[in-house]
C-alpha positions as a Markdown table, in Angstrom:
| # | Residue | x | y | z |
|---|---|---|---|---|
| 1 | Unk | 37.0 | 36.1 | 119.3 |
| 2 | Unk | 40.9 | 36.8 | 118.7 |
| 3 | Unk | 41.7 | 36.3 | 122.7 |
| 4 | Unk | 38.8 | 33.1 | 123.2 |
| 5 | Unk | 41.9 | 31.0 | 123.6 |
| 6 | Unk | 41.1 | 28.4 | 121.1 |
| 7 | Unk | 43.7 | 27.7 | 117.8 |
| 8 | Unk | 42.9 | 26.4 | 114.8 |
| 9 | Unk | 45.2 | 24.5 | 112.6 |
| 10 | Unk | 43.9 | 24.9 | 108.8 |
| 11 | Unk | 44.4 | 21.6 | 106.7 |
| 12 | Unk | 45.7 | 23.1 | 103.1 |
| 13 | Unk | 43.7 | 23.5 | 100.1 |
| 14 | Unk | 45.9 | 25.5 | 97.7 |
| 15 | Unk | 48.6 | 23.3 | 97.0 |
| 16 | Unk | 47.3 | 19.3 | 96.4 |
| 17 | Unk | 50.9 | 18.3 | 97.5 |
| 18 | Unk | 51.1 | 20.7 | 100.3 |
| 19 | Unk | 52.4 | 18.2 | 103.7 |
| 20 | Unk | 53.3 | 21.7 | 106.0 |
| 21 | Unk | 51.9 | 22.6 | 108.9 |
| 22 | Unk | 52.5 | 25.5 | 111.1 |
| 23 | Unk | 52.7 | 23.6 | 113.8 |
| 24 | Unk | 54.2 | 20.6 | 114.7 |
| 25 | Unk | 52.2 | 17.9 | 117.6 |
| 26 | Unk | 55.2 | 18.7 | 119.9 |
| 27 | Unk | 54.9 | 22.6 | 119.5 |
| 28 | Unk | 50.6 | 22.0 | 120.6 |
| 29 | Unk | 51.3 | 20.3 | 123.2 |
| 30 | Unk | 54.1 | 23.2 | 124.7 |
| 31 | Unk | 51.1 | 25.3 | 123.6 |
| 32 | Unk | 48.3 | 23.3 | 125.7 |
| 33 | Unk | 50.4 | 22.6 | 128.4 |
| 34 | Unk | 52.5 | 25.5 | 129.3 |
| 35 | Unk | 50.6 | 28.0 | 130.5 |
| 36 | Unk | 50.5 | 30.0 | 127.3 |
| 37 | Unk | 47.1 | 30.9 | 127.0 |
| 38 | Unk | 45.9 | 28.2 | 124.8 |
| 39 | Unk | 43.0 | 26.0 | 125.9 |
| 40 | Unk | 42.4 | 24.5 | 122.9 |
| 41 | Unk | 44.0 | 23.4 | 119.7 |
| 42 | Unk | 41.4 | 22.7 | 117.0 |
| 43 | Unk | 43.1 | 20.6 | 114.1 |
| 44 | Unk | 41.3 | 20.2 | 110.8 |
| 45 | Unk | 41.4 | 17.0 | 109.4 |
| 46 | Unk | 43.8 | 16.2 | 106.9 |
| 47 | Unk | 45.6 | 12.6 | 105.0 |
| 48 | Unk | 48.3 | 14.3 | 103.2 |
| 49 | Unk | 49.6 | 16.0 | 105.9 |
| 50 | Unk | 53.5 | 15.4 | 107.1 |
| 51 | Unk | 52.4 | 14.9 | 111.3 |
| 52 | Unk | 49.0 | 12.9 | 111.2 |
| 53 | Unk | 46.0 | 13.6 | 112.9 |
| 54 | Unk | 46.7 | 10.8 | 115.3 |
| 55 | Unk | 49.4 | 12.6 | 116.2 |
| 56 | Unk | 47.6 | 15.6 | 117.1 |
| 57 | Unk | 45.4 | 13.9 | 118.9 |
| 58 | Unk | 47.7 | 12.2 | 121.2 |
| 59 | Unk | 48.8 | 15.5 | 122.8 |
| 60 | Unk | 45.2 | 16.8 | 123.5 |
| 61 | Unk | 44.0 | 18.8 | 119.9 |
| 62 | Unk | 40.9 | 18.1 | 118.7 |
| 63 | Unk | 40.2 | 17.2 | 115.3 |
| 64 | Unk | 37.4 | 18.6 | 113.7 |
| 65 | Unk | 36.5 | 20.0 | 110.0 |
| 66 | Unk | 34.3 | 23.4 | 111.7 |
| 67 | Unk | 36.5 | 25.8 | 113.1 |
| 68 | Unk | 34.0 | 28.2 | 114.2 |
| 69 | Unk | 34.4 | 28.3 | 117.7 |
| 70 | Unk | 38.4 | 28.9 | 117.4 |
| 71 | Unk | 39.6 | 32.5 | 117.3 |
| 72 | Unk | 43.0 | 32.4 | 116.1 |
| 73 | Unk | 43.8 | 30.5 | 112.7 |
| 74 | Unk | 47.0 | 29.1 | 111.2 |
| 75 | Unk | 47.8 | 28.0 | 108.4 |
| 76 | Unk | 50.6 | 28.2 | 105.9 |
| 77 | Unk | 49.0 | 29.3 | 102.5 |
| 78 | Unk | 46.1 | 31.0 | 102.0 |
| 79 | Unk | 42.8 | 29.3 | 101.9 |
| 80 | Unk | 41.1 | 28.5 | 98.7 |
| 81 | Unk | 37.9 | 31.1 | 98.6 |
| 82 | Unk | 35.4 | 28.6 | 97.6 |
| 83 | Unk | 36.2 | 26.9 | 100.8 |
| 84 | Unk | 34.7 | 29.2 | 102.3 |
| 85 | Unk | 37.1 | 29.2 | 105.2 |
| 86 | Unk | 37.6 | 32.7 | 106.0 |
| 87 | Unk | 35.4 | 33.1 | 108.8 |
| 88 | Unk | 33.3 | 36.7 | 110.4 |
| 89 | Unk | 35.9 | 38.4 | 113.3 |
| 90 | Unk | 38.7 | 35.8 | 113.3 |
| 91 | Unk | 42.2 | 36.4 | 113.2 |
| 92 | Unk | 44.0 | 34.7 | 110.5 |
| 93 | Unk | 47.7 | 33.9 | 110.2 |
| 94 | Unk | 49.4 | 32.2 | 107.1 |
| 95 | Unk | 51.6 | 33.8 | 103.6 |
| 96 | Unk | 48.8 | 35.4 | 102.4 |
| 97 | Unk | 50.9 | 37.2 | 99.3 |
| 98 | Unk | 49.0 | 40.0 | 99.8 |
| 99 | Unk | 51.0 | 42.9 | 100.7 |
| 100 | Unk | 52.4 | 43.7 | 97.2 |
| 101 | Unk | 49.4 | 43.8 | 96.3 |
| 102 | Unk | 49.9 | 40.9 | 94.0 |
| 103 | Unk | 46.7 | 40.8 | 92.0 |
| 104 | Unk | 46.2 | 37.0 | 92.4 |
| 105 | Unk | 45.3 | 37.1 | 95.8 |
| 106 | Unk | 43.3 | 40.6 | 96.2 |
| 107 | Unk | 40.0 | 38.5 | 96.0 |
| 108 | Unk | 41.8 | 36.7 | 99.4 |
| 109 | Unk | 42.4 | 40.6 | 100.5 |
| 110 | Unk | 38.6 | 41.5 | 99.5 |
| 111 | Unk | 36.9 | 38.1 | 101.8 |
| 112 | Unk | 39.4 | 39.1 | 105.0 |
| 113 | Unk | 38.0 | 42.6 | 104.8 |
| 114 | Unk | 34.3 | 42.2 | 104.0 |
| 115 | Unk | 34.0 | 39.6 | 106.6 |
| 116 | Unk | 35.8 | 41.8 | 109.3 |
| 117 | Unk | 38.4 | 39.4 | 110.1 |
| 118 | Unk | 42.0 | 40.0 | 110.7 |
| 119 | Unk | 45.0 | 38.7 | 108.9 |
| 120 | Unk | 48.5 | 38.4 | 110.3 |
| 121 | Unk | 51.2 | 37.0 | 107.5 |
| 122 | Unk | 54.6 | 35.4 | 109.1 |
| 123 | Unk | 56.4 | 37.5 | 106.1 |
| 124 | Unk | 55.7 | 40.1 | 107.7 |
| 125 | Unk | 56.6 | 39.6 | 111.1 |
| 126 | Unk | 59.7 | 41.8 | 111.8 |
| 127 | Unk | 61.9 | 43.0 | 114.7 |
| 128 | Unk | 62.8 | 46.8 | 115.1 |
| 129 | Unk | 65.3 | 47.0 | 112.5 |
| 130 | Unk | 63.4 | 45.6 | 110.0 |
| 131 | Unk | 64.8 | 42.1 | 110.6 |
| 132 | Unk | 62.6 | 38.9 | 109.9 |
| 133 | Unk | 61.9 | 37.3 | 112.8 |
| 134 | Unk | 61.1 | 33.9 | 111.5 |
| 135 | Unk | 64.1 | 32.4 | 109.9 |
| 136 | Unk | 62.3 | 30.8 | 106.9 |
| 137 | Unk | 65.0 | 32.0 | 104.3 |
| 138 | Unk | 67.3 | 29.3 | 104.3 |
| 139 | Unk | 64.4 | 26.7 | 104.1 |
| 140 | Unk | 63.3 | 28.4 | 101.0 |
| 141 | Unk | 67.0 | 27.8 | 99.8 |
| 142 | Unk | 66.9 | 24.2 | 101.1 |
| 143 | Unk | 63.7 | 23.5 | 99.2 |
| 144 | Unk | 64.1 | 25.3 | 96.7 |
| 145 | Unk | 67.7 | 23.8 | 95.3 |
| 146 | Unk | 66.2 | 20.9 | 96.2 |
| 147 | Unk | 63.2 | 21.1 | 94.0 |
| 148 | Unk | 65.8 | 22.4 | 91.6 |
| 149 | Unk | 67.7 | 19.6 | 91.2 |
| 150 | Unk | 64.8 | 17.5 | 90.6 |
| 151 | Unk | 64.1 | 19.8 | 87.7 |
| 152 | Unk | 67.4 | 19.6 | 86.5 |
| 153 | Unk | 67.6 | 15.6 | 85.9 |
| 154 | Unk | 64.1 | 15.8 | 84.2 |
| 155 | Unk | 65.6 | 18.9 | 81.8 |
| 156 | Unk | 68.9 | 17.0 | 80.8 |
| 157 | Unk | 66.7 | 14.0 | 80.3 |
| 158 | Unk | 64.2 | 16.0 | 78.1 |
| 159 | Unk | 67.6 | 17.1 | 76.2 |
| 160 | Unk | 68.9 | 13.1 | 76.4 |
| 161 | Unk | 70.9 | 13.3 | 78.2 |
| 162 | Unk | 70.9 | 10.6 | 81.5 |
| 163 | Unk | 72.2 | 12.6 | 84.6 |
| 164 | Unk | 72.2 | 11.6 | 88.4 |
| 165 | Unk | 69.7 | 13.8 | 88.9 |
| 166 | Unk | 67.3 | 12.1 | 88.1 |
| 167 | Unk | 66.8 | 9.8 | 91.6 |
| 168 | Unk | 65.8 | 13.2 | 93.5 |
| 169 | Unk | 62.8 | 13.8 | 94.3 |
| 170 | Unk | 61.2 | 16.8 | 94.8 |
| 171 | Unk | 61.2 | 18.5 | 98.5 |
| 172 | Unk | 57.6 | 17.9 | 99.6 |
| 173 | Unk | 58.6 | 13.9 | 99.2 |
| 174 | Unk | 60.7 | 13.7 | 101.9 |
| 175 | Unk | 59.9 | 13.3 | 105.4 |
| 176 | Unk | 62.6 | 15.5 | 107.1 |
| 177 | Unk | 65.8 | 17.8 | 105.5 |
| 178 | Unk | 68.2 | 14.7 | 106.6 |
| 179 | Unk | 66.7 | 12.1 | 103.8 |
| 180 | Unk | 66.3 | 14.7 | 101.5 |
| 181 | Unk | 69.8 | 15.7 | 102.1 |
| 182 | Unk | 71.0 | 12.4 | 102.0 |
| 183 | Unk | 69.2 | 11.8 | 98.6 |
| 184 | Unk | 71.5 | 14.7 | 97.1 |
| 185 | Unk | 74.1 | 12.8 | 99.1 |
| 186 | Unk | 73.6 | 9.9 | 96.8 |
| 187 | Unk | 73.4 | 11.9 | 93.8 |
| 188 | Unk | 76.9 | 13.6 | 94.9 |
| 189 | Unk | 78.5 | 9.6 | 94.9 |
| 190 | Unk | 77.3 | 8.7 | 91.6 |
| 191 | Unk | 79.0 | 12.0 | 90.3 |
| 192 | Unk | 81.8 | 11.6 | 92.1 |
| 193 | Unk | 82.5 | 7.6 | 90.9 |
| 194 | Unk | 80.6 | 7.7 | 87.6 |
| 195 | Unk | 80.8 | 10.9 | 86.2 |
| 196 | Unk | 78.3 | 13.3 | 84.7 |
| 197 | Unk | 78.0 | 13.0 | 80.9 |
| 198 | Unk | 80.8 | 14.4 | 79.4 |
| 199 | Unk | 78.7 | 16.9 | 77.4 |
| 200 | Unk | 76.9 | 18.4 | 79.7 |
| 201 | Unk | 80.3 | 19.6 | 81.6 |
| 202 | Unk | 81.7 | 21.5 | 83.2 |
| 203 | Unk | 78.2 | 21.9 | 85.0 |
| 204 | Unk | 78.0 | 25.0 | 86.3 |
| 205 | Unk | 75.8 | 26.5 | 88.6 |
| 206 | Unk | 75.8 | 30.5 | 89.7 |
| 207 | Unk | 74.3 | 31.7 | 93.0 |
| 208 | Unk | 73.3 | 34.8 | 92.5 |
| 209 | Unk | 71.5 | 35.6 | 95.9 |
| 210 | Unk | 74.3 | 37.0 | 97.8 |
| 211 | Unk | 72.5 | 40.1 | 98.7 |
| 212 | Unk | 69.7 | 42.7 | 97.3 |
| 213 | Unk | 69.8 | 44.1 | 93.6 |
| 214 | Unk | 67.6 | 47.1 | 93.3 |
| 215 | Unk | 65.0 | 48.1 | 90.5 |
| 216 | Unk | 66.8 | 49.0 | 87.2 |
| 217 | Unk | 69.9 | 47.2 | 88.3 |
| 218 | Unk | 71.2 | 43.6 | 86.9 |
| 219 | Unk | 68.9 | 41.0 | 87.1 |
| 220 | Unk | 69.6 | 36.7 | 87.3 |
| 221 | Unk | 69.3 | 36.8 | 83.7 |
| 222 | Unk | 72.4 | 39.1 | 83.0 |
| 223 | Unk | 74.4 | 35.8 | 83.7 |
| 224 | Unk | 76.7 | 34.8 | 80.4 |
| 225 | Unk | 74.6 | 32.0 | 79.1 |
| 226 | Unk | 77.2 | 30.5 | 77.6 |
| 227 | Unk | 79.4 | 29.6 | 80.5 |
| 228 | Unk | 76.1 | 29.0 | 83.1 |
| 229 | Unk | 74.7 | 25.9 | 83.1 |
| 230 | Unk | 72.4 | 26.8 | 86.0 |
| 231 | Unk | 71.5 | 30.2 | 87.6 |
| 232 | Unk | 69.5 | 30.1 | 91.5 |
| 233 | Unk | 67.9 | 33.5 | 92.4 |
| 234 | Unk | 67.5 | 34.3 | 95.6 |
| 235 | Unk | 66.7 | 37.6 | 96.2 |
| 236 | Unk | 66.7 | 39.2 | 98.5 |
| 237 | Unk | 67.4 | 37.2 | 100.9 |
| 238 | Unk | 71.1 | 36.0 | 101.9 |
| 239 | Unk | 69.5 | 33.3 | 103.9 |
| 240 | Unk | 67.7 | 31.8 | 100.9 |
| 241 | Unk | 71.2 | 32.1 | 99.0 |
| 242 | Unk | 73.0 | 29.9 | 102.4 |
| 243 | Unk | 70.5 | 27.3 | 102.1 |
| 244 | Unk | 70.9 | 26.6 | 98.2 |
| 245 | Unk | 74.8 | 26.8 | 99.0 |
| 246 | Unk | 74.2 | 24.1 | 101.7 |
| 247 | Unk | 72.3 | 21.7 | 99.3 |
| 248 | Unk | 75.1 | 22.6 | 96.5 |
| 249 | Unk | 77.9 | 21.6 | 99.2 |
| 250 | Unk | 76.7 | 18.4 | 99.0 |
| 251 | Unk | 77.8 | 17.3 | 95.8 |
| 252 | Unk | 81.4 | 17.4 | 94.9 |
| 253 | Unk | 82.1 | 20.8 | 93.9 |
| 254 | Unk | 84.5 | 23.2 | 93.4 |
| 255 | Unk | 83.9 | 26.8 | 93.8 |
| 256 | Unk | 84.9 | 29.6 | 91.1 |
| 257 | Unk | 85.2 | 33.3 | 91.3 |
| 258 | Unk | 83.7 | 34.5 | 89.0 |
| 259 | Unk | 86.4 | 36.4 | 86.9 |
| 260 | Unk | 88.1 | 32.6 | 86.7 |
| 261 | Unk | 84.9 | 31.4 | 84.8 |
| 262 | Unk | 86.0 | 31.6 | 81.4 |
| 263 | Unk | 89.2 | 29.8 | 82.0 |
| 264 | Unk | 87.0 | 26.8 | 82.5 |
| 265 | Unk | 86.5 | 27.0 | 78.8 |
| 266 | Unk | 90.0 | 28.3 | 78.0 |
| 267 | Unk | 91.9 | 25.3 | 76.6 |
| 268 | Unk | 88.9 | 24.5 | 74.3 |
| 269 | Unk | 88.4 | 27.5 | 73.0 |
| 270 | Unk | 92.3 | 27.5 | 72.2 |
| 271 | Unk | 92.2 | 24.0 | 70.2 |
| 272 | Unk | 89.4 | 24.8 | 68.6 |
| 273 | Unk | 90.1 | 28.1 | 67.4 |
| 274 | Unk | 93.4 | 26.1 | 65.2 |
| 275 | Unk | 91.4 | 24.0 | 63.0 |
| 276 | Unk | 87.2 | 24.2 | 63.3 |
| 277 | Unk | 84.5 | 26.4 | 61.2 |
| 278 | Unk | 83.2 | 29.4 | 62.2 |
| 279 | Unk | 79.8 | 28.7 | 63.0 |
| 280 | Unk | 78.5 | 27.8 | 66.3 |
| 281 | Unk | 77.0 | 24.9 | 65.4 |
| 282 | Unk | 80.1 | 23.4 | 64.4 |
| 283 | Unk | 82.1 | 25.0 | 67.1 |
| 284 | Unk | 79.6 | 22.9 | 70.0 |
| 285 | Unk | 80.1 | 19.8 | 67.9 |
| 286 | Unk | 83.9 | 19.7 | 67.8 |
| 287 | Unk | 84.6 | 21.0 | 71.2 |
| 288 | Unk | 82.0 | 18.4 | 72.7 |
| 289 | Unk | 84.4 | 15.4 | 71.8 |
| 290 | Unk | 87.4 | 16.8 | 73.7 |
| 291 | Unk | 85.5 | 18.6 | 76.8 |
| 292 | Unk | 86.2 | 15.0 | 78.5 |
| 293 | Unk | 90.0 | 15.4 | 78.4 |
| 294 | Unk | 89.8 | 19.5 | 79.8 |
| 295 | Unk | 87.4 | 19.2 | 82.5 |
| 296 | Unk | 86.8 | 17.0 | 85.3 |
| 297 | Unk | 83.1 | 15.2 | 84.8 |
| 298 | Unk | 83.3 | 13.6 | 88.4 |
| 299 | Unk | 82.5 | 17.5 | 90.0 |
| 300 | Unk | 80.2 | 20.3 | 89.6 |
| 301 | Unk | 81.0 | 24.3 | 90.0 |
| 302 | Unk | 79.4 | 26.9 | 91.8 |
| 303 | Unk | 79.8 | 30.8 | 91.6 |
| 304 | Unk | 78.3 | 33.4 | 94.2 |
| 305 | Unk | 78.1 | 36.3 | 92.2 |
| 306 | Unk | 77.4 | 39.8 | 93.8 |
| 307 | Unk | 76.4 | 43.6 | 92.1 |
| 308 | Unk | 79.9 | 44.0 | 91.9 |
| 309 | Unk | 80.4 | 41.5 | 89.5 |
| 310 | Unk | 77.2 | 43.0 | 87.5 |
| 311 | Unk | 77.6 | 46.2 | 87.0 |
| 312 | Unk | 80.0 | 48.9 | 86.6 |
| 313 | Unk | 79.6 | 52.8 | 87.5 |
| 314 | Unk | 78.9 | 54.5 | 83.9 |
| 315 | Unk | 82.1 | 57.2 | 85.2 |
| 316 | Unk | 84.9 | 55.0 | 84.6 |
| 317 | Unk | 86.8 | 57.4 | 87.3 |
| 318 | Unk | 84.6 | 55.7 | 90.1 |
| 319 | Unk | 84.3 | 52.2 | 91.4 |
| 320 | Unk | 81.4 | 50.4 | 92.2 |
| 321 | Unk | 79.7 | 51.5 | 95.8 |
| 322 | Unk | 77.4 | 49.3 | 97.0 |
| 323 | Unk | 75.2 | 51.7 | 99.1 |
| 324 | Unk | 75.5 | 54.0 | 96.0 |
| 325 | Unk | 74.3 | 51.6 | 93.8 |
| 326 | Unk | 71.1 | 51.1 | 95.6 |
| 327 | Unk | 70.7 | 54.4 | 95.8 |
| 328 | Unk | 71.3 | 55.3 | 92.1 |
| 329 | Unk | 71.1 | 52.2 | 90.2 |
| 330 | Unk | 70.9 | 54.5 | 87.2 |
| 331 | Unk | 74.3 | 55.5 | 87.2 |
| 332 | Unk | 75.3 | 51.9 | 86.7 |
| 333 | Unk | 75.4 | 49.7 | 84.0 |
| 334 | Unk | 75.6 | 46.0 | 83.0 |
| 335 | Unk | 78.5 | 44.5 | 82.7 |
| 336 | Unk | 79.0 | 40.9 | 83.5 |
| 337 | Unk | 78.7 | 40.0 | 79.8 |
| 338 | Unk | 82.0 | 41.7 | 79.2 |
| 339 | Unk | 84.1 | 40.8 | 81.8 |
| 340 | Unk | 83.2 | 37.3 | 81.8 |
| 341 | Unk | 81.9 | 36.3 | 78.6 |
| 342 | Unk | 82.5 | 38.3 | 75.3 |
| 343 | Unk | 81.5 | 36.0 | 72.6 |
| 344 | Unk | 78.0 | 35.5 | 74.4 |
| 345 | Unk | 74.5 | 37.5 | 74.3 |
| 346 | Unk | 73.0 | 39.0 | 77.7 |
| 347 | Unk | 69.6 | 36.9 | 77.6 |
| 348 | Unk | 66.9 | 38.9 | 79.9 |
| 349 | Unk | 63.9 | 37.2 | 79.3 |
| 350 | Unk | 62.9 | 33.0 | 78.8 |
| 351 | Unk | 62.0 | 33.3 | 75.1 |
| 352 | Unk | 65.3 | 34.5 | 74.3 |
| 353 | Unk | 66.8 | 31.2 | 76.1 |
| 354 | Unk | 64.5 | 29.5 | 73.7 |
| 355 | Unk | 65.0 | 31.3 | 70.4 |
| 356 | Unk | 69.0 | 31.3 | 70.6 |
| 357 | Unk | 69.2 | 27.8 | 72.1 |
| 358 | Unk | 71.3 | 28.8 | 74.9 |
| 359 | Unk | 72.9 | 26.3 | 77.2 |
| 360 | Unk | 71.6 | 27.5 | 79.6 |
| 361 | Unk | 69.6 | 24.8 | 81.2 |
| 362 | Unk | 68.2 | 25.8 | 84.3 |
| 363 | Unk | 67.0 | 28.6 | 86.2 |
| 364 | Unk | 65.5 | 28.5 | 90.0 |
| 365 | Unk | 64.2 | 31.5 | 90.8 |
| 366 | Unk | 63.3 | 31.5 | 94.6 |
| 367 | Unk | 61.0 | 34.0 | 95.4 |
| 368 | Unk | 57.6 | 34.8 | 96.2 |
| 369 | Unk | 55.6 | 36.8 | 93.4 |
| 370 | Unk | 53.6 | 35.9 | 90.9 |
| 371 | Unk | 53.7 | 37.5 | 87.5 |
| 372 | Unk | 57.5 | 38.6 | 87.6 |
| 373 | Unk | 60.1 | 36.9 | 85.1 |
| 374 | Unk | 60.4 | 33.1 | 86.8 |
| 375 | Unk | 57.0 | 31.6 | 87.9 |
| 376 | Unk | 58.2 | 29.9 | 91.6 |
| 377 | Unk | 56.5 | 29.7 | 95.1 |
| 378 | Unk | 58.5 | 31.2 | 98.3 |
| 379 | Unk | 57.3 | 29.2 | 100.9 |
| 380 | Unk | 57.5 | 27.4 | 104.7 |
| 381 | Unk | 59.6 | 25.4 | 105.9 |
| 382 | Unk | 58.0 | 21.7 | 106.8 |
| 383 | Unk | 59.0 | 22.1 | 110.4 |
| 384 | Unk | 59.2 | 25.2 | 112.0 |
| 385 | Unk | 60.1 | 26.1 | 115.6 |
| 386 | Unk | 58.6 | 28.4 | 118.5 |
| 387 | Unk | 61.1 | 30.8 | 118.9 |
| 388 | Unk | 58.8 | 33.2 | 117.4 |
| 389 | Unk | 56.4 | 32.6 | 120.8 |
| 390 | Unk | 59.1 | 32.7 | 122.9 |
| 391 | Unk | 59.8 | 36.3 | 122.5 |
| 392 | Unk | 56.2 | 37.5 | 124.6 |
| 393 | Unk | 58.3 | 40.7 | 125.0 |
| 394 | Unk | 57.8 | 41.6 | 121.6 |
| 395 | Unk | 54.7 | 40.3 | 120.8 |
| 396 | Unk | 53.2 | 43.7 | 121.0 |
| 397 | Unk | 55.0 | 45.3 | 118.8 |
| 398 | Unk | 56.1 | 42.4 | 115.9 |
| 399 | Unk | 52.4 | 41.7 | 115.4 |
| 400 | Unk | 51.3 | 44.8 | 115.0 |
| 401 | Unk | 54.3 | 45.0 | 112.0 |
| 402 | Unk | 52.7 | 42.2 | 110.7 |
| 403 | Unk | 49.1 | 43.0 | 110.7 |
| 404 | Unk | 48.2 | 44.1 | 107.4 |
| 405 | Unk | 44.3 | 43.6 | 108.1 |
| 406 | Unk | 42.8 | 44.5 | 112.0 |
| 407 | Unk | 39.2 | 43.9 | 112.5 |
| 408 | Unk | 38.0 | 44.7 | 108.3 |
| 409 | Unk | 40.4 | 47.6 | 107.9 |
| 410 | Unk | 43.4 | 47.9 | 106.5 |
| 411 | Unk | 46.1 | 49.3 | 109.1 |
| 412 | Unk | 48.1 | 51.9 | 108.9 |
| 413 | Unk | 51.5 | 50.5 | 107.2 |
| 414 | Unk | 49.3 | 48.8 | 104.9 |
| 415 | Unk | 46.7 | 51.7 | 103.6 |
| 416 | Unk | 48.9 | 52.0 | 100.0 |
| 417 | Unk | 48.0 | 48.5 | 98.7 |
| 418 | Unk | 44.8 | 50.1 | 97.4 |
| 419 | Unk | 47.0 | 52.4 | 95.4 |
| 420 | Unk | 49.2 | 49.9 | 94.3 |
| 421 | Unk | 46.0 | 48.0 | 92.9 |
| 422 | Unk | 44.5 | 51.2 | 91.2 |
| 423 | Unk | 48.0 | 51.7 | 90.2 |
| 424 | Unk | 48.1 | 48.4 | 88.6 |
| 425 | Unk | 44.6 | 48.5 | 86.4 |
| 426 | Unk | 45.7 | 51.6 | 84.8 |
């Protein structure tokens, strides 16, 4: 049924505050209307979602809970199973999470294949080089920092401390990127006339998606604790790591290299080291009353860091090499804790953030995968655009990338996920 001409528009059951659709009114009615293919655009019902049905409607979908008679299906997460909404020989098109073989959704993997259907996944959809096509990154970082900073106010207030992040909300809340934007734009004013509390500063943020890290290489948590307020993740992508910059920009900032981090602590570490007691205890309670004269409270910091800044080549005769890093991350070792902070432990794991109390605050990892150190959804932008359809050229070709399911069988660049599961029980 994959070429019957009729789309389906899935409403989304995974996520109870998921608002996202794949696409927009405007982009159906391009759709109906231009002599793409399309007849018909069957929208399932839905209250929570961000365009409502009424606005589907106006442009010619239908709206209708039985998709049967469509062939094509969008959505943007996967289906719940108990839905039962993975239907016999339809094509399917969403983030199914499946290609890792992440064990969560190999039931998902299971229905698409038993019931002979075919599954498409927009992560997937990639241009000759390798290249994502669909430009979803920096909306991850968008979201995600937002999200973040939501997180942050609610922390701080957990630790009692009353910070201006409180009054965001979290991404899905928001009706478009400008009033979410302009909420952190609100949040940036306080800071900038009121101040943050003097003891939560400096504040300190570190970006550490500027590019890949490979397996066995450092990791977000080889960050000095004691000098990172808040670390964002965001590998692999560079786009992801753009958008969390853009949200960051927002705020009053300042931006540190990362070898000029511990001068932020320099002068108290100086004072204190003339008259204070030896334990750290008493060390964060005597440097807390004079942080207020050292560093400004109306700003907060930010710090891309890169592999350079995390590891070292074990031969102290060679320099680090990015393309030689990736291809022997073995020959490399950590390093960030001593160049940046020597009086701090390298923390790789949350129950050590716990168990030593570490200042650190914060982390947003901004990935995909479930199971891995930091629990986070990757997901879809709210609005997305057609450039994707645009590109009929390529259609071929970028599909068939992204296929990892055609008609019940797995295709070709896909046949190692059974491994990867058999692989994984063991």
């Amino acid at each position: 049924m994959l070429g019957n001409g009729v789309v389906g528009i899935l409403s989304e059951s995974t996520n109870k505050w998921e608002r996202r659709v794949p696409l927009t009114p405007s982009h159906c009615a391009r759709l109906l209307h231009g002599k793409t293919g399309v007849a018909r655009i069957i929208v399932q019902p839905s209250t929570k979602r961000i365009h409502h049905d009424a606005l589907y409607e106006d442009v010619g979908c239908e709206i209708s809970e039985d998709l049967s008679e469509c062939g094509f299906i969008l959505g943007i997460k996967q289906p719940k199973l108990e839905l039962e909404m993975i239907l016999p020989d339809r094509a399917y098109a969403f983030f199914s999470h499946t290609h890792k073989a992440q064990r969560e959704n190999m039931p998902l993997l299971d229905k698409v294949l038993a019931e002979r259907a075919t599954l498409f996944d927009y992560e997937l959809i990639t241009g000759d080089h390798g290249k994502r096509l669909l430009a979803f990154g920096k909306f991850a970082g968008l979201a995600g920092t937002i999200d973040f900073l939501c997180g942050l106010g609610q922390r701080y207030l957990n630790l009692g401390y009353s910070a201006p992040f409180l009054s965001v909300g979290k991404s899905y809340m928001y009706s478009s990127l400008a009033s979410a934007k302009a909420a952190v734009i609100s949040v940036g004013e306080e800071i900038a006339t009121m101040g943050l509390p003097a003891t939560i500063c400096p504040l300190v943020i570190v970006f550490t998606g500027a590019g890949n890290v490979s397996k066995g290489g450092a990791s977000p948590f080889d960050i000095p604790s004691q000098w990172v307020t808040a670390a964002i993740g965001a590998q692999p992508s560079v786009a992801v790591s753009q958008g969390a910059r853009e949200i960051f920009r927002l705020l009053p900032h300042t931006f540190v290299e990362p070898s000029k981090l511990p001068e932020l602590f320099e002068k108290v570490i100086s004072l204190n080291s003339q008259g204070c007691n030896s334990s750290r205890e008493n060390f964060k309670k005597s440097v807390s009353s004079i942080w207020l004269c050292f560093f400004k409270k109306k700003k907060v910091y930010g710090c891309v860091v890169t592999c350079q800044d995390m590891v070292e080549h074990k031969d102290p005769s060679e320099s680090f090499d990015k393309a030689d890093y990736y291809a022997h991350p073995n020959n490399y070792r950590p390093v960030f804790h001593e160049r940046i902070a020597p009086y701090t432990s390298v923390l790789d794991e949350l129950q050590g953030l716990v168990k030593k109390r570490s200042p650190l605050v914060g982390i947003s990892d901004i990935t995909c995968d479930i199971g891995f150190p930091i629990l986070w959804r990757y997901s879809m932008p709210v609005y997305w655009n057609l450039s994707f359809f645009k590109m009929s050229r390529y259609i071929t070709c970028t599909l068939k990338r992204a296929c990892i399911v055609h008609t019940g069988a797995l295709t070709s660049l896909y046949e190692y996920i059974p491994r990867m599961r058999n692989s994984d029980l063991e």
